[in-house]
Tab-separated table of C-alpha atoms and ligand atoms in Angstrom:
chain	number	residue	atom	x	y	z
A	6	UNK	CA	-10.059	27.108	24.686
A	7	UNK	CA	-8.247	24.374	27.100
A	8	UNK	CA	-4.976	25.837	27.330
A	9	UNK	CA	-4.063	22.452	28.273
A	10	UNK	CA	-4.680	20.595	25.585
A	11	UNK	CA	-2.696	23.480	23.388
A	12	UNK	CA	0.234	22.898	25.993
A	13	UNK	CA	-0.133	18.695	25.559
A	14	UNK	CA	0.268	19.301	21.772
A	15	UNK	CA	3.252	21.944	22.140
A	16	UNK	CA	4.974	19.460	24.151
A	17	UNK	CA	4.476	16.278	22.013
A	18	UNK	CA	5.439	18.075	19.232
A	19	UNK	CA	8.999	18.990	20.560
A	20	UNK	CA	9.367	15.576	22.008
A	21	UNK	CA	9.185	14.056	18.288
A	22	UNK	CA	11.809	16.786	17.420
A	23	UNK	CA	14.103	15.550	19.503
A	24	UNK	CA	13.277	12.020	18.801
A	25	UNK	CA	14.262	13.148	15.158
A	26	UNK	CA	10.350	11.531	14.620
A	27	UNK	CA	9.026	14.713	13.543
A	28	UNK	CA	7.688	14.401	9.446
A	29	UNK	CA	9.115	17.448	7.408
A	30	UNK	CA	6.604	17.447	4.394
A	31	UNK	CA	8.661	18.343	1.282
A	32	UNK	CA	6.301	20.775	-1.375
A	33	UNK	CA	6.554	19.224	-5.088
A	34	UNK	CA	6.338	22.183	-7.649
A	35	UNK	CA	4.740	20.413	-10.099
A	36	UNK	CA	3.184	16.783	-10.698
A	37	UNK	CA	5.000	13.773	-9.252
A	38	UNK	CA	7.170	11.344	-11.790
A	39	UNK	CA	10.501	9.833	-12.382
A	40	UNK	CA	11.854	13.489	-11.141
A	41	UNK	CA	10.280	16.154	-9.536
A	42	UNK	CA	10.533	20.032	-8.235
A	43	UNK	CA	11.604	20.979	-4.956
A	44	UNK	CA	12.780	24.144	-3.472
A	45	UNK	CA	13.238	24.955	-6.890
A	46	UNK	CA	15.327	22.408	-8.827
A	47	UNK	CA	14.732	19.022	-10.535
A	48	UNK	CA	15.726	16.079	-8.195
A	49	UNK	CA	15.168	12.267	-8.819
A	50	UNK	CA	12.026	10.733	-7.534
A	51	UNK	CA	13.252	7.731	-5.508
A	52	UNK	CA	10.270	7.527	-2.920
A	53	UNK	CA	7.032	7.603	-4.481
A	54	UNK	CA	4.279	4.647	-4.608
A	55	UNK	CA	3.837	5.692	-8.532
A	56	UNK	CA	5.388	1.886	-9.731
A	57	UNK	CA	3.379	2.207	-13.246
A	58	UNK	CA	4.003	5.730	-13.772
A	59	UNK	CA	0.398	6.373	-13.985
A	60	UNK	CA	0.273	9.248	-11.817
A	61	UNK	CA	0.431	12.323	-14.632
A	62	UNK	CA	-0.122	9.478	-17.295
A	63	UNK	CA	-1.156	11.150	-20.205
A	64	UNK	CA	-4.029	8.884	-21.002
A	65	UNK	CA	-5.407	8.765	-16.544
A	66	UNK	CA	-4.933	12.385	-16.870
A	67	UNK	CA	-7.369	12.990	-19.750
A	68	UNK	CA	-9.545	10.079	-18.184
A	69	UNK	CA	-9.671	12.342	-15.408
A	70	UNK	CA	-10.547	15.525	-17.283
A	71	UNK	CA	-13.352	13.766	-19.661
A	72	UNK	CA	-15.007	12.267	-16.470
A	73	UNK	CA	-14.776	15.961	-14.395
A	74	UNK	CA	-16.546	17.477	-17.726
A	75	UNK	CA	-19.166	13.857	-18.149
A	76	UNK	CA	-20.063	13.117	-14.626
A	77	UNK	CA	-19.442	16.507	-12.548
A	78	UNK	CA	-16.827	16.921	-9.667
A	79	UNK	CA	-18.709	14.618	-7.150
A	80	UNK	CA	-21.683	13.669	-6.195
A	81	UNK	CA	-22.716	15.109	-2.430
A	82	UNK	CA	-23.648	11.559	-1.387
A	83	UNK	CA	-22.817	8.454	-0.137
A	84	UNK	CA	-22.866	5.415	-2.306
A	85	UNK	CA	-25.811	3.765	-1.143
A	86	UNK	CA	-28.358	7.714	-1.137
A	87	UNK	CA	-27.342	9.115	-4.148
A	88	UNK	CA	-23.668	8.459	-4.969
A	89	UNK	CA	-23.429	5.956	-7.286
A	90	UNK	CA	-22.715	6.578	-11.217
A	91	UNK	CA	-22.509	4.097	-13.831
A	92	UNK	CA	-18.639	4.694	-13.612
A	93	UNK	CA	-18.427	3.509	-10.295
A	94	UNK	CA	-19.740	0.376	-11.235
A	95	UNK	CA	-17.817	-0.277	-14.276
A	96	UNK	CA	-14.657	0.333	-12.225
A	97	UNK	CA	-16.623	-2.357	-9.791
A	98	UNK	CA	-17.058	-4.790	-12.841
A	99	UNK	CA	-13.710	-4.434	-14.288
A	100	UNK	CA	-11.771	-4.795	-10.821
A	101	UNK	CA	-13.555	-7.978	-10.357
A	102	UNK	CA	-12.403	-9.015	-14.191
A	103	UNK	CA	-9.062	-8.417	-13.468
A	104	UNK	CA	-9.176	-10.498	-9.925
A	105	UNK	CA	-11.458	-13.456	-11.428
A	106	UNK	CA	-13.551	-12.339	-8.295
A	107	UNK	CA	-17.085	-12.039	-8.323
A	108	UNK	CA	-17.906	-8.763	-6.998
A	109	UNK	CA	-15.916	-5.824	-5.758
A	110	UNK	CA	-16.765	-2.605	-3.492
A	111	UNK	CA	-14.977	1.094	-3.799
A	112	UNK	CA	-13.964	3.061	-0.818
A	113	UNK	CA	-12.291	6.427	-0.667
A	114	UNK	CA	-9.153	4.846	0.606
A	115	UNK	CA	-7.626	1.290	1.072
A	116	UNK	CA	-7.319	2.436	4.641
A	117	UNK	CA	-11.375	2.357	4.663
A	118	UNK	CA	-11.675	-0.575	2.742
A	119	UNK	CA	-9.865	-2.215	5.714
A	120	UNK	CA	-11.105	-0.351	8.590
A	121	UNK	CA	-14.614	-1.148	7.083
A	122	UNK	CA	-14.078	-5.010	6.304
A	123	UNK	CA	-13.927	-6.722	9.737
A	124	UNK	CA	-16.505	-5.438	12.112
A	125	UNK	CA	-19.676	-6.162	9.457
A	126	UNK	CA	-18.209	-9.901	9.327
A	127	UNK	CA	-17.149	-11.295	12.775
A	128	UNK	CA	-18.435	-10.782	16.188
A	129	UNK	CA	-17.891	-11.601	19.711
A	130	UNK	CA	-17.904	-15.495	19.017
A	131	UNK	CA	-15.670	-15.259	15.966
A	132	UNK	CA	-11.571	-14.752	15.537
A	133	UNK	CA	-9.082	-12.777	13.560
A	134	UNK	CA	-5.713	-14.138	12.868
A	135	UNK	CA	-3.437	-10.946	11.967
A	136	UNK	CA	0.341	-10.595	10.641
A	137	UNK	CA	2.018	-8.752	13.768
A	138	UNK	CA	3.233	-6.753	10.763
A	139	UNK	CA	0.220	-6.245	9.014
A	140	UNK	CA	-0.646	-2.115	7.874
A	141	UNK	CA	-1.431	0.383	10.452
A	142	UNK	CA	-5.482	0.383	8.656
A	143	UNK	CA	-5.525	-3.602	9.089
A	144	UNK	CA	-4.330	-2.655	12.779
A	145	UNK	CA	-7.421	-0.061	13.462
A	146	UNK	CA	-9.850	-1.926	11.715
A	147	UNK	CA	-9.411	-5.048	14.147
A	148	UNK	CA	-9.564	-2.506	17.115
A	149	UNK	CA	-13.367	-1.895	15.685
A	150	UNK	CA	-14.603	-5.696	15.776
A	151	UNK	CA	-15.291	-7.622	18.976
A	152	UNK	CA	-13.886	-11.236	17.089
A	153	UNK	CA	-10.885	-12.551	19.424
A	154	UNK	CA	-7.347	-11.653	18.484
A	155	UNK	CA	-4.843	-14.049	17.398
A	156	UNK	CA	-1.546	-11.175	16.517
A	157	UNK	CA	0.883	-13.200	15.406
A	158	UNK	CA	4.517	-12.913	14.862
A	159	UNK	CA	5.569	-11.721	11.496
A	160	UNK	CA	5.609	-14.644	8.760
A	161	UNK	CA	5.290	-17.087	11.656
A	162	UNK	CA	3.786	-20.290	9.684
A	163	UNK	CA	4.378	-22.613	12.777
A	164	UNK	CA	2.719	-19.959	15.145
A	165	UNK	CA	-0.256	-19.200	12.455
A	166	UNK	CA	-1.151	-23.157	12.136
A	167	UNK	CA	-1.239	-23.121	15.904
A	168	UNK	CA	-3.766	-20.055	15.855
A	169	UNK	CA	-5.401	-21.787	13.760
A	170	UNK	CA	-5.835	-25.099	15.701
A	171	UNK	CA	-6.695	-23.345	18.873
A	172	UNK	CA	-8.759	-20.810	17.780
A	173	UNK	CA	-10.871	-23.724	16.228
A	174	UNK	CA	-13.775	-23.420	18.750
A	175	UNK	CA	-14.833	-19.763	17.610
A	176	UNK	CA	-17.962	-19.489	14.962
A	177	UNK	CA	-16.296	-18.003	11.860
A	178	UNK	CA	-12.666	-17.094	11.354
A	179	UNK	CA	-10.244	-14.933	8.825
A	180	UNK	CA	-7.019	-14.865	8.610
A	181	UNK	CA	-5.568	-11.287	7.111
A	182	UNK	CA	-1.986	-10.769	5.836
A	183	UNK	CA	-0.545	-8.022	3.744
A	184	UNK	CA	0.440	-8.920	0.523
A	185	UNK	CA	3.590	-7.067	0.470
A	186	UNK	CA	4.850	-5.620	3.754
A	187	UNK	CA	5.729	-2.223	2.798
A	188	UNK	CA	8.910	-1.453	5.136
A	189	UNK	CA	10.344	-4.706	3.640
A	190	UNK	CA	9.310	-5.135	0.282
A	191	UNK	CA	8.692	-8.849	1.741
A	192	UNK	CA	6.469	-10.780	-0.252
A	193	UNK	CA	3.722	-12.291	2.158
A	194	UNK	CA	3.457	-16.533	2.206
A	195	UNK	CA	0.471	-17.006	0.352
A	196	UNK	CA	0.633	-19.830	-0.864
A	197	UNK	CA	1.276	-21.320	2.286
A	198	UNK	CA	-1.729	-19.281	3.907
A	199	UNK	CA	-3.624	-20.326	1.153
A	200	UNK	CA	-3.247	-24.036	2.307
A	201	UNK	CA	-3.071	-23.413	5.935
A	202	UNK	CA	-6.867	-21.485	5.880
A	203	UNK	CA	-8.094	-24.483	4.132
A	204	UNK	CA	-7.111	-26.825	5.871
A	205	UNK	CA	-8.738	-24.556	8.902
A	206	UNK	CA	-11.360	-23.336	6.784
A	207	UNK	CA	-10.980	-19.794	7.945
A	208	UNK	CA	-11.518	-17.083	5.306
A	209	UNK	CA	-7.824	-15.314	3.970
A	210	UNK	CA	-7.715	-12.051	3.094
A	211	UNK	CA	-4.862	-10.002	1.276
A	212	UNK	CA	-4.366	-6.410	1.206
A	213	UNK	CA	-2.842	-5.903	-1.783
A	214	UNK	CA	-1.873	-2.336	-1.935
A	215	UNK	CA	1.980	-2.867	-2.951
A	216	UNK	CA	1.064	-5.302	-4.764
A	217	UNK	CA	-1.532	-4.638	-7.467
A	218	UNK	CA	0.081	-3.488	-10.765
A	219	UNK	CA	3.056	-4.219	-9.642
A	220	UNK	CA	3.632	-8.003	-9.059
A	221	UNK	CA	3.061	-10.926	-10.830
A	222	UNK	CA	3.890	-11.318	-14.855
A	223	UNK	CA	0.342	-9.043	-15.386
A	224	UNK	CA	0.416	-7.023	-12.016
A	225	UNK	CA	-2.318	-9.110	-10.383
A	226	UNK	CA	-0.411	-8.932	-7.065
A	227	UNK	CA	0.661	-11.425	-4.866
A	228	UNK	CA	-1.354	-14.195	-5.363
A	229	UNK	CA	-0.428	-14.211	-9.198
A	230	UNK	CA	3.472	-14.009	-8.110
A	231	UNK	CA	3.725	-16.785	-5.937
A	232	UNK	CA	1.733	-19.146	-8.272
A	233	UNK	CA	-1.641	-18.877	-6.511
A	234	UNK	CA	-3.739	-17.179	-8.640
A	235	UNK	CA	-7.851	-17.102	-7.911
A	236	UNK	CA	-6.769	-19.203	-4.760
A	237	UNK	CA	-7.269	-16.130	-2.517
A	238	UNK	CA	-10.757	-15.320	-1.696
A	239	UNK	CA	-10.474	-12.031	-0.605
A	240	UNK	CA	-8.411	-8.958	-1.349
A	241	UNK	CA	-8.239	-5.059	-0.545
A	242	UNK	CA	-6.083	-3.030	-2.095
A	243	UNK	CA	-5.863	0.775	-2.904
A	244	UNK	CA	-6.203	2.620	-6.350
A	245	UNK	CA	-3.529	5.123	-4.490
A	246	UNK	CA	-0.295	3.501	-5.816
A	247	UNK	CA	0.494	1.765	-8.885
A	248	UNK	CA	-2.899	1.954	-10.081
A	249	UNK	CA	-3.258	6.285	-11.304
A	250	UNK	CA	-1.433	6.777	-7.417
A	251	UNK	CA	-4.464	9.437	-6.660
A	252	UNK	CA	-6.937	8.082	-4.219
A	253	UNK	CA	-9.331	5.190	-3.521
A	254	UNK	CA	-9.298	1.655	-2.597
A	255	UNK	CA	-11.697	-1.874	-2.521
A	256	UNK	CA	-12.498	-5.006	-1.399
A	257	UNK	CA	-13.032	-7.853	-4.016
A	258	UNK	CA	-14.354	-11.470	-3.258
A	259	UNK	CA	-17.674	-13.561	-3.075
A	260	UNK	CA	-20.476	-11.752	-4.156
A	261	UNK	CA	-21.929	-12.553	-0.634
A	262	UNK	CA	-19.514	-10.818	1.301
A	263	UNK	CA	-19.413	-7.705	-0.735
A	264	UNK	CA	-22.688	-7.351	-0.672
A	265	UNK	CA	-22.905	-7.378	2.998
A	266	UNK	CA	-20.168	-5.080	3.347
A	267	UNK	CA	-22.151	-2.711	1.027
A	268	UNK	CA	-25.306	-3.198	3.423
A	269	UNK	CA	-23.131	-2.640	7.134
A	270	UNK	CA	-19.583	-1.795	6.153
A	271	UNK	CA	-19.707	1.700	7.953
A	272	UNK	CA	-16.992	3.616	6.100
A	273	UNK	CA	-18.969	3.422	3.126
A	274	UNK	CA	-22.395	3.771	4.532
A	275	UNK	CA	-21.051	6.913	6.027
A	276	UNK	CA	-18.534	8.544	4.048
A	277	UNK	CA	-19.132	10.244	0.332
A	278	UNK	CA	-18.374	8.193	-3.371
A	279	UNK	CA	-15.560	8.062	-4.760
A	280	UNK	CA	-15.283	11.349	-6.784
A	281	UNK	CA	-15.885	10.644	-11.135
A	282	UNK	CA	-12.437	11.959	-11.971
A	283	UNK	CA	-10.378	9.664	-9.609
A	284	UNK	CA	-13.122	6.599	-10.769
A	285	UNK	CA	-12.605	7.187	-13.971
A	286	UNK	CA	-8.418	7.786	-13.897
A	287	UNK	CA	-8.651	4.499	-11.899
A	288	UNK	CA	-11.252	2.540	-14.800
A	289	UNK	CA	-8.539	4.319	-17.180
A	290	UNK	CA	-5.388	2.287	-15.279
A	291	UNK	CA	-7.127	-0.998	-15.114
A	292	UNK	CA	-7.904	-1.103	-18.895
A	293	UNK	CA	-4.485	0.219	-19.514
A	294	UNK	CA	-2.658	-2.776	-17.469
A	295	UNK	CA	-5.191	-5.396	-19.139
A	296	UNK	CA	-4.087	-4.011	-22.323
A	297	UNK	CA	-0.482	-4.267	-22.237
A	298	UNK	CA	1.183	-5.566	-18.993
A	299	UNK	CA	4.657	-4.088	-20.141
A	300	UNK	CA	5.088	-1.327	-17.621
A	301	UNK	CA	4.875	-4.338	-14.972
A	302	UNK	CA	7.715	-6.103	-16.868
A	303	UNK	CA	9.809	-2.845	-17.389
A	304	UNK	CA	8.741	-1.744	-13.187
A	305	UNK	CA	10.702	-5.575	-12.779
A	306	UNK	CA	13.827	-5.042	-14.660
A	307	UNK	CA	14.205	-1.576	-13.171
A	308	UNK	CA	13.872	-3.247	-9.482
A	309	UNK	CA	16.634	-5.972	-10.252
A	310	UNK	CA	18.879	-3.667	-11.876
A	311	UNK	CA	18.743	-1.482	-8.863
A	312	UNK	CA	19.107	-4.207	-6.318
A	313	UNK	CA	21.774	-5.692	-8.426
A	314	UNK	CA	23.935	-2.205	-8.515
A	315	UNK	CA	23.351	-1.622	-5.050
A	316	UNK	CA	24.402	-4.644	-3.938
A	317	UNK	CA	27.306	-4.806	-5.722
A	318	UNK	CA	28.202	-1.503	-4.683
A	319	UNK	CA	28.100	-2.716	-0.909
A	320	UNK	CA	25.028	-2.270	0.699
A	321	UNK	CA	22.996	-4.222	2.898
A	322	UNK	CA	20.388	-4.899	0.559
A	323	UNK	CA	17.459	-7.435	2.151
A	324	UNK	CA	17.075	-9.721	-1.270
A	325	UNK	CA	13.817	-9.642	-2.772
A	326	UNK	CA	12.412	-8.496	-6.114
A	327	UNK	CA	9.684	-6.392	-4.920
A	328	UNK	CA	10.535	-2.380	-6.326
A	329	UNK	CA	10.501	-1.215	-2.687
A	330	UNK	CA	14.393	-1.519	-2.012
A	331	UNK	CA	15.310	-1.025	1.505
A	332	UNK	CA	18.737	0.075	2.080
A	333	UNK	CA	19.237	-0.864	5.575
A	334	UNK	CA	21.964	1.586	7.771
A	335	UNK	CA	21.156	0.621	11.283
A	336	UNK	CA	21.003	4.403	13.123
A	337	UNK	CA	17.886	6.102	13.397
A	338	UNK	CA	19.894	9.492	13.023
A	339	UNK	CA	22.390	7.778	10.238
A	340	UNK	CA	19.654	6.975	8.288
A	341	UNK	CA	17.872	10.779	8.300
A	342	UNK	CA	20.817	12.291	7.871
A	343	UNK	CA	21.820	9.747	4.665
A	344	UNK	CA	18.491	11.115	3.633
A	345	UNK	CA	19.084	14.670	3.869
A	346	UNK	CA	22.700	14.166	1.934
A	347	UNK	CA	20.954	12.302	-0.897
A	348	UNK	CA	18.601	15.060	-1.114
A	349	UNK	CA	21.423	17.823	-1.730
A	350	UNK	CA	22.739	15.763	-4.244
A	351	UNK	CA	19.485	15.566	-5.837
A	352	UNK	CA	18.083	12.223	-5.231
A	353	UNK	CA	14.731	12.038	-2.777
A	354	UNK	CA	14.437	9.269	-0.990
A	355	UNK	CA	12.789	8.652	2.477
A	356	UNK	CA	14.772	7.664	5.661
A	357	UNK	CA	12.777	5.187	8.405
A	358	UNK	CA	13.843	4.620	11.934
A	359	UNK	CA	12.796	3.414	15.378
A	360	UNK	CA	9.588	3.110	16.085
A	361	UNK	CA	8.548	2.792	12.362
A	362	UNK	CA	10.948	-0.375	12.450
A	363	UNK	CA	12.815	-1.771	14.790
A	364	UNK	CA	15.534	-0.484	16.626
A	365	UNK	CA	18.975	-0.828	14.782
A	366	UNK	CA	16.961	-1.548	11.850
A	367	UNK	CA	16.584	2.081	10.577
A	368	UNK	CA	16.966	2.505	6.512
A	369	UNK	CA	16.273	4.520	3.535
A	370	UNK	CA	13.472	3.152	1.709
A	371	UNK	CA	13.708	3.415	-1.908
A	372	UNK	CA	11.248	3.066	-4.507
A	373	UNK	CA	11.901	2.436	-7.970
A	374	UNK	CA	8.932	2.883	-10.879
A	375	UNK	CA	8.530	1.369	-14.512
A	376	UNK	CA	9.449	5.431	-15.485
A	377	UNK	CA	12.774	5.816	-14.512
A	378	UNK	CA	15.895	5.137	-17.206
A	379	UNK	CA	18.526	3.022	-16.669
A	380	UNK	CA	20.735	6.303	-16.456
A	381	UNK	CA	18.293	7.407	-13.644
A	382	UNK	CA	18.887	4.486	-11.666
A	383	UNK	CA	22.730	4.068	-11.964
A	384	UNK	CA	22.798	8.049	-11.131
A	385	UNK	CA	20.847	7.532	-7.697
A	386	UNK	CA	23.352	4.336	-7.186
A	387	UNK	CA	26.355	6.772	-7.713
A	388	UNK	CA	25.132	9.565	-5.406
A	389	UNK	CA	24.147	6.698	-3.102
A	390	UNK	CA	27.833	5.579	-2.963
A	391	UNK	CA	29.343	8.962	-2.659
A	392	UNK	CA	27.126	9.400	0.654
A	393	UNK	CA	27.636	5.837	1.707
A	394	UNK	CA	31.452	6.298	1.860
A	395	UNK	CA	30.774	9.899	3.548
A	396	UNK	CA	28.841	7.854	6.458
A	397	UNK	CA	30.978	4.958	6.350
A	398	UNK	CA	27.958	2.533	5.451
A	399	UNK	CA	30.109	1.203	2.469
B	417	LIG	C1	-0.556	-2.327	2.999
B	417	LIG	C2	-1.334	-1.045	2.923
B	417	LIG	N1	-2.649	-1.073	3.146
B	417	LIG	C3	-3.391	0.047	3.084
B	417	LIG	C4	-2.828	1.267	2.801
B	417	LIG	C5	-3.685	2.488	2.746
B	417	LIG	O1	-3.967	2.808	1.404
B	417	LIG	P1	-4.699	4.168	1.050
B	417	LIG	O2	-3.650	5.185	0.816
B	417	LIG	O3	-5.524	3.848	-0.158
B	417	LIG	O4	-5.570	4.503	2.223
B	417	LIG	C6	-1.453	1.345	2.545
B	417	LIG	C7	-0.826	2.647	2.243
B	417	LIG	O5	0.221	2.999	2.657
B	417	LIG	C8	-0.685	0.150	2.608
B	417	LIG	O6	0.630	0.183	2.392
């Protein structure tokens, strides 16, 4: 055993301790939802990526169980050997229905849908153009393709047209943007990038993951929000949050492209199908949301109401509509100590500082879902209020 590499990891370990960067994992006693157990006692869940409340849904969770009991508990294969059941492609052929796209591909994550997408599409003579925000995934995929970089500074439209004009001598090009940037609850520009990559003709892609059941009148995400609707060619997204919140993600666009992805993207070539009971839970959401698009509606109300409340009460609230809320308190150690406080008085709710955002930028991220009451949300505004006057934020 290198007793140096034991000694690198003791090390780093204490030096994100005393950066207060060390994550604490919490244990949940039970299934996640509006509230949850911890360390024995009910607290509100104010942090969770469960927008639709799909996550112990009575309907995903029998979904889940028929499939386990239909279609086994996986399938010992990759997609392409022996991994593929009819419910993968039904979840395939209903994603695409609910995009207007023409084909879509399942991963196990969205984080493999994206570290899959680029290097099977552009090479050496081709160019990315990338949101310097854009998800850590988006990040690592880009590391794996040889296209030139273009990283550009967050929602820069002047700086992205300029990209565009002088990467105009490279092969093929694709621009890539989140849909929602997830420390921000910032709607993306799409309609502007919609315009801009057509005017460059360079391909746009939009990881939807916050997005996807949760904006837009029906929960078709971004493009549907900002009026632009089967104007983006490509998305990825993940079945992990508003859509059943367990695991999976996809790509969905031109049959052409998926295709090839399904023929050289590597982290399906090489990685095991989707399990049945997570397909199915996932099939289960979709139909739900094309069924009856009121969670989305309810999810939207709950976010304004929030915002509004918190607002009013003081806080520096970025304004948005998106249900991540960030309650921005400047200190990295203000804002994990906020959290801690909001915890004892039994709301759970995450705290972000340097270098997850920028210095004197650190918040608590909240997260509101389509589950919680009204009383919920005006009790997590009154314990927020109680510690915001204890740390002098308000
Ligand atoms: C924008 C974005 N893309 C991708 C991912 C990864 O999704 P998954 O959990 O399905 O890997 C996340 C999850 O945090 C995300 O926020």
């Amino acid at each position: 055993m290198s007793t140096a590499l034991i000694d690198y990891c003791r090390t780093e370990i204490e030096a994100l301790k005393e950066a207060r960067t060390f994550k604490q994992e919490r244990v949940l006693e039970g299934p996640t939802g509006a509230r949850v157990r911890v360390d024995g006692r009910e607290v509100l869940m104010l942090t969770s990526n469960n927008y639709l409340g799909f996550a112990n849904h009575p309907r995903i969770v029998e979904a889940a169980r028929k499939a386990l009991e239909r279609w086994g508990n996986g399938l010992g294969s990759v997609r392409f050997i022996c991994g593929t059941q009819e419910l993968h492609k039904e979840l395939e052929r209903t994603i695409s229905a609910f995009f207007g796209t023409e084909d879509t591909i399942l991963y196990m994550s969205c984080w493999n849908a994206n570290e899959g997408l680029f290097q099977p599409l552009l090479g050496e003579e081709d160019a990315i153009l990338t949101d310097g925000l854009n998800h850590a995934s988006i990040i690592d995929g880009i590391r794996l393709c040889k296209a030139k970089r273009y990283v550009l500074p967050h929602g820069d439209l002047a700086a992205s047209e300029k990209a565009l004009v002088d990467s105009q001598a490279q092969r093929r090009r694709l621009y890539m943007t989140d849909g929602v940037f997830s420390m921000e609850g910032e709607v993306g520009p799409i309609p502007e990038l919609v315009e801009l990559c057509a005017k460059h003709d360079t391909l746009l892609v939009v990881d939807d993951s916050h997005a996807t059941g949760v904006l837009g009148a029906t929960g078709r995400g971004s493009a549907e929000e900002t009026g632009v609707h089967g104007k983006v060619a490509v998305f990825t997204s993940t079945l992990g949050k508003a859509m059943g919140s367990a695991a999976g993600g996809f790509t969905t666009g031109p049959a052409p492209l998926v295709e090839l992805l399904r023929q050289r993207s590597r982290t399906t070539l090489f990685s095991n199908a989707l399990p049945p009971a997570v397909t199915a839970s996932s099939l289960e959401a979709f139909r739900m949301l094309m069924e009856d698009p009121s969670p989305v509606v309810r999810l939207r109300a709950n976010a304004a109401h929030f915002r509004t409340r918190m607002t009013d009460a003081g806080f520096n609230i970025p304004k948005g509509v998106h249900p991540i809320v960030p309650v921005i308190v400047g200190d990295t150690a203000k804002a994990l100590a906020m959290s801690a406080a909001l915890f004892d008085r039994g709301v759970y709710v995450s705290g972000f500082g340097y270098p997850v955002v920028p210095q004197g930028h650190a918040r608590l991220r909240c997260q509101i879902s389509a589950t919680h009451s009204t009383a919920d949300l005006d009790e997590a505004v009154e314990a927020f209020k109680a510690v915001g006057r204890e740390f002098g934020v308000v």
